[in-house]
Amino acid sequence: MAKRVMVLLGTKKGLFIAESDEARKDWSLRGPYCNTWPINHAVADPATGAIHAAGGNEWFGPAVWTSMDLGETWTHSSEGLAYAEGEEPVASAWSLAPGHGGLYAGVQPAGLFHSTDGGKGWSHVQGLRDHPTRPHWNPGGAGLILHSLVPHPQDENRMWVGISSAGVFGTDDGGKTWEPRNKGTRADFFPEDQRYPEFGQCVHCVVLAPGADQLLYQQNHCGMYRSDDGGRSWESIEEGLPSSFGFPTAAHPRDPKTVYMIPLNGAELGRFVPDARAAVWRTRDGGESWQDLRAGLPQENAYFGVLRQAMATDRLEPAGVYFGTGGGEFYASADEGETWAPVAGHLPAISSVETFVLDS
């Protein structure tokens, strides 16, 4: 059966949708949707066909937008996306993840919410903010945000979240209790004798390997890491990369040892691709070695960065790989990163990239 490929582009001025067939050579672009609100992250729920977009800011407030007709019409709701009276208010919805018949949302300031009715109403997962380390969480450059949401695909009681700058936390009991899972990840911005704290690391992106029970990959402010035990310990896999600093990570849809990432030149050096030459880096062996993939990407005067949620893969064979830049360029590869082509330019700054493949 023919496939229809949709790429959801969350931007600072609304959601855009790029579409192609399974060849992924010719693309159309439509949008912006969501009344040009700032959209931090958009996902599709394969179980329902719904598209959800997390957005807002201090002026708009938080909301999750939903389309049941592939982007033609939209509704939005902020019902329940609030902390108790007297607490710092929720400024924005930052991340989304469908799973086990529900929908999760991460917000700023960092917290977790759950919806069982497709994003119309939300309930606070109180256990995370009740963690005893919560009074000591500090914001990263974008604020105190919960940006990585990783529900376990089979076990509804297990989930991982990434918070800047508090670190990775995991639950095995459906969110009632949480534990920091940061052993082995550095915090170079702390004094030398405090470089490996229990929490406080600036995690940038966490993904679960396909078909894996506990194999996680993490791009951190201070390195690239792998965990074979559900985040209870981490091993550095940054050797061979041009920089220990970057934001996005994307897992291959079938091979648990294949991961993509985009290094940047450093936190204090401009945060653009090293030497202003664009490359996506890929490992085929779980981080033992890395290869730079450059064909079709600009190799001079490329002073762009790529944000933490702005890279994704699709489930086709061969897998497609996609990323969007802070300068509004959107690139696609239909051959697992071997070659690249620009799809769109001059968009608003791209905050997130996710894919949705349908049988047409």
Coordinates of C-alpha atoms in Angstrom, one line a residue:
M1 CA 0.0 0.0 0.0
A2 CA 1.3 3.5 -0.8
K3 CA 2.5 5.6 2.0
R4 CA 1.9 9.2 2.9
V5 CA 4.7 10.9 4.8
M6 CA 4.0 13.9 7.0
V7 CA 6.6 15.9 8.9
L8 CA 5.3 18.2 11.7
L9 CA 7.4 21.3 12.1
G10 CA 6.8 23.2 15.3
T11 CA 8.0 26.8 14.9
K12 CA 8.1 30.1 16.8
K13 CA 5.1 31.2 14.6
G14 CA 2.8 28.2 14.4
L15 CA 2.9 24.7 13.1
F16 CA 3.8 23.8 9.5
I17 CA 3.3 20.4 7.8
A18 CA 5.5 19.0 5.0
E19 CA 4.1 16.2 3.0
S20 CA 5.5 13.7 0.5
D21 CA 4.9 10.1 -0.8
E22 CA 7.1 7.2 0.2
A23 CA 9.9 8.3 -2.3
R24 CA 10.3 11.4 -0.2
K25 CA 11.8 13.4 -3.1
D26 CA 9.0 16.0 -3.8
W27 CA 7.5 17.9 -0.9
S28 CA 4.6 20.2 -0.3
L29 CA 4.3 22.6 2.6
R30 CA 1.2 24.0 4.3
G31 CA 0.6 26.2 7.3
P32 CA 1.1 28.0 9.6
Y33 CA -1.5 26.5 11.9
C34 CA -2.5 27.0 15.5
N35 CA -3.1 30.8 15.0
T36 CA 0.7 31.2 14.7
W37 CA 1.2 30.6 18.4
P38 CA 4.7 29.6 19.4
I39 CA 4.6 25.8 19.0
N40 CA 7.3 24.0 21.0
H41 CA 6.5 20.4 20.0
A42 CA 4.0 18.6 17.8
V43 CA 3.3 14.9 17.6
A44 CA 0.9 12.5 15.9
D45 CA -0.9 9.7 17.8
P46 CA -0.9 6.6 15.6
A47 CA -3.7 5.1 17.6
T48 CA -6.2 7.9 16.9
G49 CA -4.7 9.8 13.9
A50 CA -4.8 13.0 15.9
I51 CA -2.1 15.6 15.6
H52 CA -1.3 17.4 18.9
A53 CA 0.8 20.6 19.2
A54 CA 2.2 22.0 22.5
G55 CA 2.5 25.7 22.7
G56 CA 2.1 29.0 24.4
N57 CA 4.3 31.4 26.3
E58 CA 4.0 34.0 29.1
W59 CA 1.6 36.1 27.0
F60 CA -0.6 33.4 25.5
G61 CA -0.4 30.9 28.4
P62 CA -0.2 27.2 27.9
A63 CA -2.3 25.1 25.6
V64 CA -2.3 21.9 23.6
W65 CA -3.8 22.2 20.1
T66 CA -5.5 19.2 18.4
S67 CA -6.5 18.3 14.9
M68 CA -8.5 15.2 14.0
D69 CA -8.4 15.8 10.2
L70 CA -4.6 16.0 9.6
G71 CA -4.3 19.7 10.1
E72 CA -7.4 21.0 8.3
T73 CA -9.1 22.2 11.5
W74 CA -7.9 22.8 15.1
T75 CA -9.1 23.1 18.6
H76 CA -7.1 23.9 21.7
S77 CA -7.4 23.4 25.4
S78 CA -5.6 24.5 28.6
E79 CA -8.1 22.9 31.0
G80 CA -6.1 21.5 33.9
L81 CA -2.7 22.7 32.6
A82 CA -2.1 24.5 35.9
Y83 CA -0.5 24.1 39.2
A84 CA -2.2 24.7 42.6
E85 CA -3.0 28.3 43.5
G86 CA 0.0 30.1 44.9
E87 CA 2.5 28.2 42.8
E88 CA 4.4 29.7 39.9
P89 CA 2.0 29.5 36.9
V90 CA 2.5 27.2 33.9
A91 CA 3.9 29.4 31.2
S92 CA 3.9 27.0 28.3
A93 CA 3.4 23.4 27.2
W94 CA 6.8 22.2 26.0
S95 CA 6.6 18.6 25.0
L96 CA 4.1 15.8 24.1
A97 CA 4.1 12.0 24.0
P98 CA 1.2 9.7 23.2
G99 CA 1.2 6.4 25.0
H100 CA -1.0 3.6 26.5
G101 CA -4.3 5.3 25.4
G102 CA -3.4 8.7 26.8
L103 CA -1.3 11.8 26.1
Y104 CA 1.5 13.3 28.3
A105 CA 2.6 16.9 28.3
G106 CA 5.7 18.4 29.8
V107 CA 5.5 22.1 30.8
Q108 CA 7.5 25.1 32.0
P109 CA 8.2 25.4 34.9
A110 CA 9.1 21.7 34.8
G111 CA 6.2 19.4 35.5
L112 CA 4.2 16.5 33.9
F113 CA 0.5 16.4 33.0
H114 CA -1.6 13.5 31.6
S115 CA -4.7 13.5 29.5
T116 CA -7.1 10.6 28.9
D117 CA -9.5 12.4 26.5
G118 CA -7.2 13.4 23.7
G119 CA -5.9 16.6 25.1
K120 CA -9.2 18.2 26.1
G121 CA -8.5 18.0 29.9
W122 CA -5.4 17.5 31.9
S123 CA -4.4 16.2 35.3
H124 CA -1.1 16.9 37.1
V125 CA 1.2 14.0 37.7
Q126 CA 2.0 15.3 41.2
G127 CA 4.7 12.7 42.1
L128 CA 7.4 14.3 39.9
R129 CA 7.1 17.8 41.5
D130 CA 6.9 16.2 44.9
H131 CA 10.4 14.8 44.5
P132 CA 12.6 16.0 47.4
T133 CA 15.2 17.5 45.0
R134 CA 12.5 19.8 43.4
P135 CA 13.4 22.9 45.5
H136 CA 16.9 22.7 44.1
W137 CA 16.1 22.4 40.4
N138 CA 17.6 25.3 38.4
P139 CA 16.6 26.6 34.9
G140 CA 18.7 26.1 31.8
G141 CA 19.0 28.7 29.1
A142 CA 15.4 28.2 27.9
G143 CA 14.1 28.1 31.4
L144 CA 13.1 25.2 33.7
I145 CA 11.5 23.0 31.1
L146 CA 10.5 19.3 30.9
H147 CA 11.4 18.7 27.2
S148 CA 12.0 14.9 26.9
L149 CA 9.1 12.5 27.4
V150 CA 9.8 8.8 26.9
P151 CA 7.0 6.5 27.9
H152 CA 8.0 2.8 27.7
P153 CA 6.2 1.3 24.7
Q154 CA 4.9 -1.8 26.5
D155 CA 4.9 -1.0 30.2
E156 CA 2.5 1.8 31.1
N157 CA 4.2 2.2 34.5
R158 CA 7.6 3.1 33.2
M159 CA 8.7 6.5 31.8
W160 CA 11.7 8.7 31.6
V161 CA 11.7 12.5 31.5
G162 CA 14.5 15.0 30.8
I163 CA 14.5 18.4 32.6
S164 CA 16.8 21.3 32.0
S165 CA 18.6 21.7 34.3
A166 CA 17.6 19.0 36.7
G167 CA 18.6 15.9 34.8
V168 CA 16.9 12.6 33.9
F169 CA 14.3 11.1 36.1
G170 CA 12.6 7.8 35.9
T171 CA 9.5 6.1 37.3
D172 CA 8.5 2.5 37.5
D173 CA 5.1 2.9 39.2
G174 CA 3.2 5.1 36.8
G175 CA 4.5 8.4 38.1
K176 CA 3.8 8.0 41.8
T177 CA 7.5 8.1 42.6
W178 CA 10.6 9.1 40.7
E179 CA 14.3 8.7 41.0
P180 CA 17.2 10.7 39.5
R181 CA 19.0 8.7 36.8
N182 CA 22.1 10.7 36.1
K183 CA 25.0 8.5 37.3
G184 CA 28.0 8.9 35.0
T185 CA 26.8 12.2 33.3
R186 CA 29.0 15.2 33.8
A187 CA 28.1 18.7 34.9
D188 CA 31.2 20.6 33.8
F189 CA 29.7 23.9 34.9
F190 CA 29.9 22.8 38.6
P191 CA 33.1 23.0 40.7
E192 CA 35.5 20.2 39.8
D193 CA 34.7 18.1 42.9
Q194 CA 31.0 18.2 42.1
R195 CA 31.1 17.3 38.4
Y196 CA 29.0 14.1 38.8
P197 CA 26.1 15.1 41.1
E198 CA 22.9 13.0 41.8
F199 CA 20.9 15.6 39.9
G200 CA 21.4 19.1 38.3
Q201 CA 22.8 18.0 34.9
C202 CA 21.7 19.9 31.9
V203 CA 20.2 17.1 29.8
H204 CA 19.3 18.2 26.3
C205 CA 17.5 15.1 24.7
V206 CA 16.7 11.5 25.7
V207 CA 15.5 8.8 23.4
L208 CA 14.8 5.1 23.8
A209 CA 16.3 2.7 21.3
P210 CA 13.7 0.8 19.1
G211 CA 12.7 -2.6 20.4
A212 CA 14.7 -2.0 23.5
D213 CA 13.6 -2.4 27.1
Q214 CA 16.2 -0.2 28.8
L215 CA 18.7 1.1 26.1
L216 CA 18.7 4.9 26.2
Y217 CA 20.7 7.5 24.4
Q218 CA 21.2 11.1 25.8
Q219 CA 22.7 14.3 24.3
N220 CA 23.7 16.4 27.3
H221 CA 25.2 19.9 27.6
C222 CA 28.4 18.0 28.6
G223 CA 28.6 15.0 26.4
M224 CA 26.8 12.2 24.5
Y225 CA 25.8 9.2 26.5
R226 CA 24.4 5.7 26.4
S227 CA 22.6 3.7 29.2
D228 CA 22.0 0.0 29.1
D229 CA 20.1 -0.1 32.3
G230 CA 17.2 2.4 32.0
G231 CA 19.3 5.4 32.9
R232 CA 20.6 4.1 36.2
S233 CA 24.1 4.5 34.9
W234 CA 25.5 6.2 31.8
E235 CA 28.6 5.7 29.6
S236 CA 30.2 8.5 27.6
I237 CA 30.1 7.8 23.8
E238 CA 31.4 11.1 22.6
E239 CA 34.8 9.9 21.5
G240 CA 35.0 10.5 17.7
L241 CA 32.7 13.4 17.7
P242 CA 33.9 17.0 17.0
S243 CA 32.3 18.4 20.1
S244 CA 30.8 17.2 23.4
F245 CA 28.0 19.8 23.0
G246 CA 24.8 19.5 21.1
F247 CA 21.0 19.3 21.4
P248 CA 19.1 16.8 19.3
T249 CA 19.3 13.0 19.2
A250 CA 17.1 10.7 17.0
A251 CA 16.9 6.9 17.1
H252 CA 16.7 4.7 14.0
P253 CA 13.2 3.1 13.8
R254 CA 14.4 -0.5 13.8
D255 CA 18.1 -0.7 14.6
P256 CA 18.8 -0.1 18.3
K257 CA 22.5 0.6 17.7
T258 CA 21.9 3.3 15.1
V259 CA 21.5 6.9 16.4
Y260 CA 21.8 10.3 14.8
M261 CA 22.9 13.6 16.4
I262 CA 24.1 17.0 15.4
P263 CA 27.1 18.4 17.4
L264 CA 27.5 22.2 17.8
N265 CA 30.7 23.9 18.4
G266 CA 30.2 24.6 22.1
A267 CA 28.0 26.4 24.7
E268 CA 30.2 29.5 24.7
L269 CA 31.4 29.5 21.1
G270 CA 28.3 30.5 19.2
R271 CA 26.3 27.2 19.3
F272 CA 26.5 26.6 15.6
V273 CA 27.8 23.5 13.6
P274 CA 31.6 23.1 13.9
D275 CA 33.6 25.1 11.5
A276 CA 30.3 26.4 10.0
R277 CA 30.2 23.1 8.0
A278 CA 26.9 21.2 8.4
A279 CA 26.9 17.5 9.2
V280 CA 24.7 14.9 10.8
W281 CA 26.7 12.3 12.8
R282 CA 25.6 8.7 12.8
T283 CA 26.7 5.7 14.8
R284 CA 25.9 2.1 13.7
D285 CA 27.4 0.4 16.7
G286 CA 25.8 2.0 19.7
G287 CA 28.3 4.9 20.0
E288 CA 31.6 2.9 19.6
S289 CA 32.3 4.9 16.4
W290 CA 30.8 7.9 14.5
Q291 CA 30.5 8.9 10.9
D292 CA 29.8 12.4 9.6
L293 CA 27.2 12.6 6.9
R294 CA 27.5 15.8 4.8
A295 CA 26.4 15.1 1.2
G296 CA 23.9 17.8 0.2
L297 CA 24.4 19.9 3.4
P298 CA 26.1 23.4 3.2
Q299 CA 29.9 23.1 3.8
E300 CA 30.6 26.8 4.3
N301 CA 29.0 29.7 6.1
A302 CA 26.6 27.4 7.9
Y303 CA 26.2 29.3 11.2
F304 CA 23.0 27.6 12.3
G305 CA 22.0 25.5 15.3
V306 CA 19.5 22.7 15.7
L307 CA 17.3 22.6 18.9
R308 CA 16.7 19.6 21.1
Q309 CA 13.4 18.4 19.6
A310 CA 14.2 19.4 16.0
M311 CA 15.4 16.1 14.6
A312 CA 13.4 12.9 13.8
T313 CA 13.3 9.7 11.8
D314 CA 10.5 8.0 10.0
R315 CA 9.6 4.2 9.9
L316 CA 10.0 3.6 6.2
E317 CA 12.7 1.4 4.6
P318 CA 15.2 2.9 4.2
A319 CA 14.5 5.2 7.1
G320 CA 14.1 8.9 6.5
V321 CA 16.0 11.4 8.7
Y322 CA 14.9 15.0 9.1
F323 CA 16.1 18.2 11.0
G324 CA 15.2 21.8 11.2
T325 CA 17.4 24.8 12.1
G326 CA 17.0 27.9 14.2
G327 CA 17.2 29.8 11.0
G328 CA 14.1 28.2 9.5
E329 CA 15.7 25.7 7.1
F330 CA 14.3 22.2 6.9
Y331 CA 16.4 19.3 5.5
A332 CA 15.4 15.7 4.7
S333 CA 17.2 12.5 3.8
A334 CA 15.4 9.5 2.3
D335 CA 18.4 7.1 2.6
E336 CA 19.3 7.0 6.4
G337 CA 21.4 10.2 6.2
E338 CA 23.6 9.3 3.3
T339 CA 22.4 12.2 1.2
W340 CA 20.4 15.3 2.1
A341 CA 18.3 17.9 0.4
P342 CA 16.8 21.2 1.5
V343 CA 13.0 21.0 1.6
A344 CA 12.1 24.5 2.9
G345 CA 13.8 27.7 3.9
H346 CA 12.8 31.1 5.5
L347 CA 10.5 29.5 8.0
P348 CA 10.3 30.8 11.5
A349 CA 12.8 29.3 13.9
I350 CA 12.1 25.5 14.0
S351 CA 11.6 24.2 17.5
S352 CA 10.6 20.6 16.8
V353 CA 10.4 18.0 14.0
E354 CA 8.3 14.8 14.2
T355 CA 7.1 12.4 11.6
F356 CA 3.8 10.6 10.8
V357 CA 3.5 7.9 8.2
L358 CA 0.1 6.9 6.9
D359 CA -1.2 4.2 4.6
S360 CA -2.9 6.3 1.9

